[in-house]
């Protein structure tokens, strides 16, 4: 059973009723409740704070403009989540995201050579860091399946792939997370290694040809 | 190895999905259960990662974007009804007035937007947001004194020449609106170009306001102070 960031959230009845009639004040209140969950989802999938903020913004613009598509009060969080997921995946597919990733890769590679700049590593929870080191598609599948509770079939549809693709990405991701966990347990890791490996991962991911995003 | 559950099958077992029951426990049961527990623990840990605080300005930007879109949509309908042929025919007559209006270096025409353009105090996005807000306020100021559908001043004191100027300004505002709309259609919105367009829009609206105030000072005496 998934403990999705969204499923734990509930809009106050008056707010939900307001959203269903497009009341701007109600949508502003709904934003306060739902935006952190949208931000959490987007930040984990995109691994980019400013892009995640863009997703939050675009998601709520869509709520303001298309609230009439929501059929029931109970469907509001799910509708918002689906819109947010679509915005995330759209960004993962965009050439603009690839260009940003390349720039990020250069920055990470440089930071890996600078011990002082590794401070950021210590500030991020370990699992968060491990998730971020996975390929885009892999971490998106892990988050959508295990945290947001989507089925493999739904994830396949989101990504224009099959449910088998989603299953294989999930398995691939957990293989890496398990390996990471073993290294954590045995203490066979240091910050420099983590940063350099992360940099290599970014660099491989940004390779122009023959790169599988799930890697 | 064939008789062991792989990660994919262990995940299916963890999530209550179909799996090959014949493989369960067939080899190293303890190791498989340990891996299963780790997979479940990782999933729980992922779910325990907290949601992330969002800066309040994100909602402000979203709201301003939707207001801009609404304004654009409304204007698109309104200006389609506007008689472009008439506007074109009076353009030549009004060209001198427009030139005077926009070619002037008169200090009184240094609007807040123009001043903002020459000061690099705030980042582009914030200045754009401020211009959007200013634009909205100016439009609200027009609400009582001008009918966009007719393109005419409501004031009985307005002259034909003033009506013509207003018509031209209205045409230019619609044109800027169209440019802004096209800007948002693209994948990569140039923030500086967006700011420039919103600044242009504010300047046109202020010129508009000036014409209205000249025609009937009583109507807009309070709104000019915005």
Short mmCIF file of C-alpha atoms in Angstrom, two decimals:
data_model
loop_
_atom_site.label_atom_id
_atom_site.label_comp_id
_atom_site.label_asym_id
_atom_site.label_seq_id
_atom_site.Cartn_x
_atom_site.Cartn_y
_atom_site.Cartn_z
CA UNK A 1 0.00 0.00 0.00
CA UNK A 2 1.46 3.31 -1.06
CA UNK A 3 1.72 6.19 1.38
CA UNK A 4 1.68 8.84 -1.28
CA UNK A 5 2.33 12.44 -0.36
CA UNK A 6 -0.95 13.21 -2.04
CA UNK A 7 -3.07 10.49 -0.52
CA UNK A 8 -2.24 11.80 2.94
CA UNK A 9 -3.61 15.20 2.01
CA UNK A 10 -7.22 16.26 2.25
CA UNK A 11 -8.71 19.55 1.24
CA UNK A 12 -11.15 21.17 3.66
CA UNK A 13 -14.69 20.64 2.38
CA UNK A 14 -15.32 24.35 1.78
CA UNK A 15 -12.07 24.69 -0.15
CA UNK A 16 -12.84 21.64 -2.28
CA UNK A 17 -16.32 22.95 -3.07
CA UNK A 18 -14.79 26.29 -4.04
CA UNK A 19 -12.29 24.63 -6.36
CA UNK A 20 -15.15 22.79 -8.07
CA UNK A 21 -16.67 26.15 -9.07
CA UNK A 22 -13.39 27.80 -9.98
CA UNK A 23 -13.28 30.12 -6.97
CA UNK A 24 -9.85 31.75 -7.11
CA UNK A 25 -9.61 32.13 -3.32
CA UNK A 26 -10.42 28.46 -2.85
CA UNK A 27 -7.77 27.52 -5.40
CA UNK A 28 -5.29 29.68 -3.49
CA UNK A 29 -6.16 27.71 -0.35
CA UNK A 30 -5.87 24.43 -2.24
CA UNK A 31 -2.45 25.57 -3.37
CA UNK A 32 -1.31 25.88 0.24
CA UNK A 33 -2.33 22.29 0.92
CA UNK A 34 -1.23 20.62 -2.31
CA UNK A 35 1.78 22.63 -3.50
CA UNK A 36 4.32 20.99 -1.14
CA UNK A 37 3.29 17.56 -2.43
CA UNK A 38 3.57 18.73 -6.04
CA UNK A 39 6.95 20.23 -5.24
CA UNK A 40 8.09 17.00 -3.56
CA UNK A 41 7.06 14.94 -6.55
CA UNK A 42 8.61 17.29 -9.09
CA UNK A 43 11.86 17.81 -7.17
CA UNK A 44 12.40 14.06 -6.79
CA UNK A 45 11.71 13.32 -10.44
CA UNK A 46 13.51 16.29 -11.97
CA UNK A 47 16.25 16.76 -9.35
CA UNK A 48 16.16 20.46 -10.07
CA UNK A 49 14.60 22.92 -7.67
CA UNK A 50 13.84 25.69 -10.15
CA UNK A 51 12.34 23.27 -12.67
CA UNK A 52 10.25 21.79 -9.88
CA UNK A 53 8.97 25.26 -9.01
CA UNK A 54 8.03 25.71 -12.65
CA UNK A 55 6.05 22.49 -12.48
CA UNK A 56 4.24 23.73 -9.38
CA UNK A 57 3.43 26.99 -11.13
CA UNK A 58 2.23 25.34 -14.34
CA UNK A 59 0.20 22.76 -12.44
CA UNK A 60 -1.75 25.41 -10.57
CA UNK A 61 -2.17 27.58 -13.64
CA UNK A 62 -3.80 24.52 -15.17
CA UNK A 63 -6.01 24.13 -12.11
CA UNK A 64 -7.13 27.75 -12.42
CA UNK A 65 -7.85 27.34 -16.12
CA UNK A 66 -9.22 23.79 -16.25
CA UNK A 67 -10.91 23.20 -12.90
CA UNK A 68 -14.12 22.37 -14.75
CA UNK A 69 -12.53 19.10 -15.94
CA UNK A 70 -12.56 17.75 -12.38
CA UNK A 71 -15.68 15.68 -11.88
CA UNK A 72 -15.79 15.08 -8.15
CA UNK A 73 -14.40 16.67 -5.02
CA UNK A 74 -12.51 13.49 -4.18
CA UNK A 75 -10.76 13.62 -7.54
CA UNK A 76 -9.08 16.99 -6.95
CA UNK A 77 -5.76 15.78 -5.46
CA UNK A 78 -5.50 13.00 -8.03
CA UNK A 79 -6.21 15.42 -10.86
CA UNK A 80 -3.56 17.83 -9.61
CA UNK A 81 -1.06 15.00 -9.20
CA UNK A 82 -1.69 13.72 -12.72
CA UNK A 83 -1.19 17.19 -14.18
CA UNK A 84 2.02 17.58 -12.18
CA UNK A 85 3.33 14.21 -13.39
CA UNK A 86 2.62 15.17 -16.98
CA UNK A 87 4.49 18.44 -16.56
CA UNK A 88 7.46 16.59 -15.03
CA UNK A 89 7.62 14.01 -17.80
CA UNK A 90 7.23 16.70 -20.43
CA UNK A 91 10.30 18.41 -19.02
CA UNK A 92 12.28 15.17 -18.88
CA UNK A 93 11.59 14.69 -22.59
CA UNK A 94 12.40 18.24 -23.60
CA UNK A 95 15.69 19.15 -25.27
CA UNK A 96 15.83 22.09 -22.89
CA UNK A 97 16.09 19.68 -19.93
CA UNK A 98 18.94 17.81 -21.64
CA UNK A 99 20.83 21.03 -22.14
CA UNK A 100 20.37 21.94 -18.50
CA UNK A 101 21.53 18.46 -17.47
CA UNK A 102 24.71 18.92 -19.47
CA UNK A 103 25.38 22.17 -17.70
CA UNK A 104 24.64 20.52 -14.36
CA UNK A 105 27.01 17.70 -15.20
CA UNK A 106 29.84 20.13 -15.77
CA UNK A 107 29.11 21.80 -12.47
CA UNK A 108 29.03 18.49 -10.60
CA UNK A 109 32.25 17.30 -12.21
CA UNK A 110 33.93 20.49 -11.14
CA UNK A 111 32.51 20.25 -7.64
CA UNK A 112 33.78 16.67 -7.33
CA UNK A 113 37.30 18.03 -7.64
CA UNK A 114 36.73 20.53 -4.90
CA UNK A 115 36.46 19.05 -1.43
CA UNK A 116 35.04 22.26 0.04
CA UNK A 117 32.08 22.23 -2.34
CA UNK A 118 31.03 18.80 -1.10
CA UNK A 119 29.20 20.42 1.77
CA UNK A 120 25.96 20.13 -0.17
CA UNK A 121 26.28 16.33 -0.10
CA UNK A 122 26.03 16.26 3.65
CA UNK A 123 22.94 18.43 3.60
CA UNK A 124 20.88 16.06 1.51
CA UNK A 125 19.40 12.91 3.04
CA UNK A 126 21.31 9.85 1.84
CA UNK A 127 18.40 8.11 0.17
CA UNK A 128 17.49 11.34 -1.56
CA UNK A 129 21.03 11.46 -2.91
CA UNK A 130 20.90 7.86 -4.04
CA UNK A 131 17.61 8.48 -5.80
CA UNK A 132 19.07 11.49 -7.54
CA UNK A 133 21.98 9.45 -8.85
CA UNK A 134 19.63 7.16 -10.80
CA UNK A 135 18.70 7.82 -14.41
CA UNK A 136 15.72 10.11 -15.04
CA UNK A 137 13.32 7.43 -16.19
CA UNK A 138 14.35 5.03 -13.44
CA UNK A 139 13.84 7.45 -10.61
CA UNK A 140 10.59 8.70 -12.14
CA UNK A 141 9.26 5.15 -12.23
CA UNK A 142 10.39 4.44 -8.67
CA UNK A 143 8.74 7.59 -7.38
CA UNK A 144 5.52 7.20 -9.34
CA UNK A 145 5.15 3.53 -8.43
CA UNK A 146 6.36 3.33 -4.87
CA UNK A 147 5.44 6.74 -3.50
CA UNK A 148 2.58 8.00 -5.64
CA UNK A 149 1.02 4.57 -6.02
CA UNK A 150 0.59 4.44 -9.78
CA UNK A 151 0.44 1.00 -11.39
CA UNK A 152 2.95 -0.15 -13.98
CA UNK A 153 0.24 0.10 -16.60
CA UNK A 154 -0.47 3.73 -15.69
CA UNK A 155 3.22 4.61 -15.64
CA UNK A 156 3.68 2.93 -19.02
CA UNK A 157 0.88 5.08 -20.40
CA UNK A 158 2.36 8.23 -18.89
CA UNK A 159 5.68 7.51 -20.55
CA UNK A 160 4.33 6.21 -23.83
CA UNK A 161 5.80 2.80 -23.03
CA UNK A 162 4.58 -0.59 -21.84
CA UNK A 163 4.00 -1.80 -18.31
CA UNK A 164 6.98 -4.14 -18.80
CA UNK A 165 9.18 -1.11 -19.34
CA UNK A 166 8.00 0.32 -16.04
CA UNK A 167 8.65 -2.98 -14.26
CA UNK A 168 12.14 -3.28 -15.67
CA UNK A 169 12.99 0.30 -14.71
CA UNK A 170 11.74 -0.33 -11.18
CA UNK A 171 13.86 -3.48 -10.87
CA UNK A 172 16.90 -1.74 -12.30
CA UNK A 173 16.49 1.14 -9.90
CA UNK A 174 16.15 -1.09 -6.85
CA UNK A 175 19.19 -3.12 -7.85
CA UNK A 176 21.17 0.10 -7.69
CA UNK A 177 19.54 1.26 -4.47
CA UNK A 178 20.31 -2.10 -2.85
CA UNK A 179 23.91 -1.89 -3.99
CA UNK A 180 24.09 1.63 -2.61
CA UNK A 181 22.61 0.44 0.68
CA UNK A 182 25.17 -2.35 0.99
CA UNK A 183 27.96 0.13 0.45
CA UNK A 184 26.43 2.38 3.10
CA UNK A 185 26.22 -0.51 5.57
CA UNK A 186 29.78 -1.63 4.99
CA UNK A 187 31.03 1.92 5.17
CA UNK A 188 32.79 1.41 1.89
CA UNK A 189 32.02 4.84 0.59
CA UNK A 190 33.30 8.32 1.03
CA UNK A 191 31.94 11.67 -0.06
CA UNK A 192 34.42 12.12 -2.86
CA UNK A 193 33.54 8.75 -4.36
CA UNK A 194 29.84 9.57 -4.19
CA UNK A 195 30.30 12.92 -5.85
CA UNK A 196 32.56 11.56 -8.58
CA UNK A 197 30.24 8.68 -9.30
CA UNK A 198 27.33 11.09 -9.43
CA UNK A 199 29.28 13.25 -11.84
CA UNK A 200 30.04 10.24 -14.05
CA UNK A 201 26.38 9.30 -13.99
CA UNK A 202 25.41 12.78 -15.10
CA UNK A 203 28.07 12.76 -17.79
CA UNK A 204 26.94 9.40 -19.17
CA UNK A 205 23.36 10.51 -19.06
CA UNK A 206 24.16 13.54 -21.12
CA UNK A 207 26.09 11.63 -23.76
CA UNK A 208 24.66 12.63 -27.13
CA UNK A 209 24.14 9.22 -28.69
CA UNK A 210 23.20 5.72 -27.61
CA UNK A 211 22.35 6.73 -24.10
CA UNK A 212 19.55 4.92 -22.36
CA UNK A 213 17.86 7.36 -20.06
CA UNK A 214 17.05 4.62 -17.63
CA UNK A 215 20.64 3.94 -16.98
CA UNK B 1 20.05 -18.97 -10.26
CA UNK B 2 17.02 -19.89 -12.29
CA UNK B 3 15.25 -21.06 -9.19
CA UNK B 4 15.85 -17.83 -7.31
CA UNK B 5 13.55 -14.87 -7.37
CA UNK B 6 15.16 -11.94 -9.12
CA UNK B 7 14.65 -8.32 -8.05
CA UNK B 8 11.68 -7.93 -10.35
CA UNK B 9 9.95 -10.93 -8.83
CA UNK B 10 10.81 -9.90 -5.30
CA UNK B 11 9.29 -6.49 -6.03
CA UNK B 12 6.15 -8.19 -7.29
CA UNK B 13 6.08 -10.25 -4.10
CA UNK B 14 6.56 -7.11 -2.04
CA UNK B 15 3.78 -5.26 -3.83
CA UNK B 16 1.30 -8.14 -3.83
CA UNK B 17 1.55 -8.66 -7.57
CA UNK B 18 1.61 -12.05 -9.33
CA UNK B 19 4.90 -14.00 -9.08
CA UNK B 20 6.16 -17.55 -9.57
CA UNK B 21 5.36 -19.22 -6.26
CA UNK B 22 7.47 -22.26 -7.14
CA UNK B 23 10.60 -20.17 -6.84
CA UNK B 24 9.92 -18.86 -3.36
CA UNK B 25 12.24 -20.41 -0.86
CA UNK B 26 13.57 -22.86 -3.38
CA UNK B 27 17.21 -21.87 -2.92
CA UNK B 28 18.50 -19.52 -0.29
CA UNK B 29 15.29 -18.58 1.44
CA UNK B 30 16.94 -16.50 4.15
CA UNK B 31 18.81 -14.36 1.64
CA UNK B 32 15.68 -13.81 -0.41
CA UNK B 33 13.68 -12.78 2.63
CA UNK B 34 16.44 -10.41 3.66
CA UNK B 35 16.42 -8.79 0.23
CA UNK B 36 12.64 -8.61 0.35
CA UNK B 37 12.79 -6.85 3.70
CA UNK B 38 15.33 -4.39 2.34
CA UNK B 39 13.13 -3.64 -0.64
CA UNK B 40 10.19 -3.01 1.66
CA UNK B 41 12.32 -0.84 3.92
CA UNK B 42 13.59 1.22 0.99
CA UNK B 43 10.04 1.78 -0.17
CA UNK B 44 9.02 2.90 3.32
CA UNK B 45 12.03 5.21 3.49
CA UNK B 46 11.12 6.77 0.15
CA UNK B 47 7.63 7.40 1.43
CA UNK B 48 9.06 9.01 4.53
CA UNK B 49 10.89 11.66 2.52
CA UNK B 50 9.05 14.83 3.34
CA UNK B 51 7.18 17.10 1.00
CA UNK B 52 9.03 20.25 0.06
CA UNK B 53 8.16 23.80 0.99
CA UNK B 54 7.31 26.03 -1.95
CA UNK B 55 8.17 29.70 -2.01
CA UNK B 56 5.09 31.93 -1.85
CA UNK B 57 6.14 33.81 -4.97
CA UNK B 58 5.42 30.69 -7.04
CA UNK B 59 1.69 31.10 -6.42
CA UNK B 60 2.00 34.82 -7.10
CA UNK B 61 3.57 34.09 -10.48
CA UNK B 62 0.96 31.46 -11.27
CA UNK B 63 -1.83 33.86 -10.43
CA UNK B 64 -0.34 36.64 -12.51
CA UNK B 65 0.13 34.31 -15.44
CA UNK B 66 -3.49 33.24 -15.33
CA UNK B 67 -4.62 36.85 -15.09
CA UNK B 68 -2.47 37.73 -18.06
CA UNK B 69 -3.93 34.82 -20.01
CA UNK B 70 -7.47 35.80 -19.09
CA UNK B 71 -6.82 39.36 -20.11
CA UNK B 72 -5.40 38.18 -23.38
CA UNK B 73 -8.36 35.88 -24.05
CA UNK B 74 -10.84 38.63 -23.29
CA UNK B 75 -9.04 41.08 -25.46
CA UNK B 76 -8.78 38.63 -28.32
CA UNK B 77 -12.56 38.46 -28.43
CA UNK B 78 -13.03 42.16 -27.95
CA UNK B 79 -10.52 43.26 -30.55
CA UNK B 80 -11.82 40.90 -33.18
CA UNK B 81 -14.94 42.97 -33.12
CA UNK B 82 -12.86 46.08 -33.38
CA UNK B 83 -12.99 47.58 -36.87
CA UNK B 84 -9.40 47.25 -38.01
CA UNK B 85 -10.16 48.87 -41.31
CA UNK B 86 -11.24 52.03 -39.55
CA UNK B 87 -8.16 51.96 -37.38
CA UNK B 88 -5.95 51.64 -40.42
CA UNK B 89 -7.66 54.50 -42.18
CA UNK B 90 -7.23 56.86 -39.28
CA UNK B 91 -3.67 55.77 -38.67
CA UNK B 92 -2.17 58.31 -41.03
CA UNK B 93 -4.18 61.12 -39.49
CA UNK B 94 -3.01 60.16 -36.02
CA UNK B 95 0.60 59.40 -36.83
CA UNK B 96 1.77 62.82 -35.82
CA UNK B 97 -0.03 62.61 -32.51
CA UNK B 98 1.50 59.24 -31.78
CA UNK B 99 4.93 60.47 -32.74
CA UNK B 100 4.56 63.37 -30.40
CA UNK B 101 3.40 61.06 -27.67
CA UNK B 102 6.16 58.47 -27.96
CA UNK B 103 8.90 60.52 -29.50
CA UNK B 104 8.88 63.00 -26.66
CA UNK B 105 11.66 63.06 -24.12
CA UNK B 106 9.44 65.00 -21.79
CA UNK B 107 10.32 64.22 -18.20
CA UNK B 108 6.65 63.86 -17.36
CA UNK B 109 6.54 60.76 -19.54
CA UNK B 110 9.09 58.95 -17.40
CA UNK B 111 6.64 56.36 -16.15
CA UNK B 112 7.49 54.00 -13.29
CA UNK B 113 7.94 51.25 -15.86
CA UNK B 114 10.45 53.33 -17.81
CA UNK B 115 12.29 54.24 -14.67
CA UNK B 116 12.34 50.56 -13.69
CA UNK B 117 13.82 49.73 -17.06
CA UNK B 118 16.80 51.92 -16.35
CA UNK B 119 17.45 50.63 -12.88
CA UNK B 120 18.83 47.15 -12.35
CA UNK B 121 17.64 46.82 -8.79
CA UNK B 122 15.39 43.80 -9.24
CA UNK B 123 15.69 40.67 -11.35
CA UNK B 124 13.78 40.54 -14.60
CA UNK B 125 11.09 38.20 -13.33
CA UNK B 126 10.18 40.43 -10.43
CA UNK B 127 10.06 43.50 -12.63
CA UNK B 128 7.88 41.64 -15.09
CA UNK B 129 5.56 40.63 -12.29
CA UNK B 130 5.38 44.25 -11.14
CA UNK B 131 4.60 45.37 -14.69
CA UNK B 132 1.85 42.77 -14.96
CA UNK B 133 0.31 44.06 -11.76
CA UNK B 134 0.62 47.65 -12.93
CA UNK B 135 -0.97 46.71 -16.21
CA UNK B 136 -3.90 45.09 -14.40
CA UNK B 137 -4.40 48.17 -12.22
CA UNK B 138 -4.40 50.45 -15.25
CA UNK B 139 -6.99 48.29 -16.96
CA UNK B 140 -9.17 48.45 -13.90
CA UNK B 141 -8.83 52.22 -14.01
CA UNK B 142 -10.22 52.24 -17.54
CA UNK B 143 -13.21 50.16 -16.67
CA UNK B 144 -15.40 53.13 -15.82
CA UNK B 145 -14.38 55.50 -18.57
CA UNK B 146 -13.77 53.48 -21.69
CA UNK B 147 -15.53 50.80 -23.63
CA UNK B 148 -13.03 48.59 -25.47
CA UNK B 149 -15.75 47.18 -27.68
CA UNK B 150 -16.62 50.54 -29.14
CA UNK B 151 -13.11 51.92 -29.07
CA UNK B 152 -14.54 55.27 -28.05
CA UNK B 153 -14.37 57.51 -25.08
CA UNK B 154 -17.54 57.55 -23.07
CA UNK B 155 -16.95 61.13 -22.10
CA UNK B 156 -19.26 63.61 -23.80
CA UNK B 157 -16.43 66.15 -23.77
CA UNK B 158 -14.08 64.09 -25.92
CA UNK B 159 -13.28 65.37 -29.37
CA UNK B 160 -13.08 63.31 -32.53
CA UNK B 161 -9.30 63.71 -32.56
CA UNK B 162 -9.04 62.28 -29.06
CA UNK B 163 -11.23 59.36 -30.06
CA UNK B 164 -8.91 58.67 -32.94
CA UNK B 165 -5.85 58.70 -30.69
CA UNK B 166 -7.54 56.35 -28.30
CA UNK B 167 -8.47 54.05 -31.16
CA UNK B 168 -4.88 53.90 -32.30
CA UNK B 169 -3.62 53.27 -28.81
CA UNK B 170 -6.18 50.51 -28.41
CA UNK B 171 -4.98 48.94 -31.61
CA UNK B 172 -1.39 49.03 -30.38
CA UNK B 173 -2.32 47.51 -27.04
CA UNK B 174 -4.07 44.68 -28.86
CA UNK B 175 -0.99 44.21 -31.00
CA UNK B 176 1.24 43.99 -27.93
CA UNK B 177 -1.20 41.53 -26.38
CA UNK B 178 -0.91 39.41 -29.47
CA UNK B 179 2.88 39.48 -29.26
CA UNK B 180 2.74 38.47 -25.59
CA UNK B 181 0.40 35.59 -26.41
CA UNK B 182 2.71 34.37 -29.17
CA UNK B 183 5.64 34.59 -26.78
CA UNK B 184 3.95 32.14 -24.40
CA UNK B 185 3.22 29.72 -27.23
CA UNK B 186 6.94 29.04 -27.63
CA UNK B 187 8.85 26.53 -25.52
CA UNK B 188 11.43 28.93 -24.26
CA UNK B 189 10.10 32.25 -23.14
CA UNK B 190 12.72 34.97 -23.28
CA UNK B 191 12.29 36.74 -19.92
CA UNK B 192 13.82 39.98 -21.16
CA UNK B 193 11.56 40.12 -24.21
CA UNK B 194 8.58 39.32 -22.03
CA UNK B 195 9.50 42.15 -19.68
CA UNK B 196 9.91 44.54 -22.60
CA UNK B 197 6.50 43.66 -23.97
CA UNK B 198 4.82 44.10 -20.62
CA UNK B 199 6.62 47.39 -20.20
CA UNK B 200 5.39 48.49 -23.61
CA UNK B 201 1.89 47.47 -22.64
CA UNK B 202 2.05 49.53 -19.45
CA UNK B 203 3.35 52.55 -21.34
CA UNK B 204 0.55 52.30 -23.88
CA UNK B 205 -2.04 51.94 -21.17
CA UNK B 206 -0.64 54.98 -19.38
CA UNK B 207 -0.79 56.97 -22.59
CA UNK B 208 -4.33 55.73 -22.90
CA UNK B 209 -5.03 56.90 -19.38
CA UNK B 210 -3.54 60.27 -20.22
CA UNK B 211 -5.94 60.69 -23.13
CA UNK B 212 -8.87 59.76 -20.97
CA UNK B 213 -7.82 62.15 -18.26
CA UNK B 214 -7.48 64.95 -20.80
CA UNK B 215 -10.92 64.24 -22.18
CA UNK B 216 -12.59 64.02 -18.83
CA UNK B 217 -10.46 64.73 -15.75
CA UNK B 218 -13.32 63.90 -13.40
CA UNK B 219 -13.58 60.29 -14.52
CA UNK B 220 -10.02 59.23 -13.82
CA UNK B 221 -8.76 61.71 -11.32
CA UNK B 222 -8.26 59.02 -8.68
CA UNK B 223 -7.05 56.19 -10.87
CA UNK B 224 -4.06 58.13 -12.18
CA UNK B 225 -2.50 58.09 -8.80
CA UNK B 226 -2.15 54.30 -8.91
#
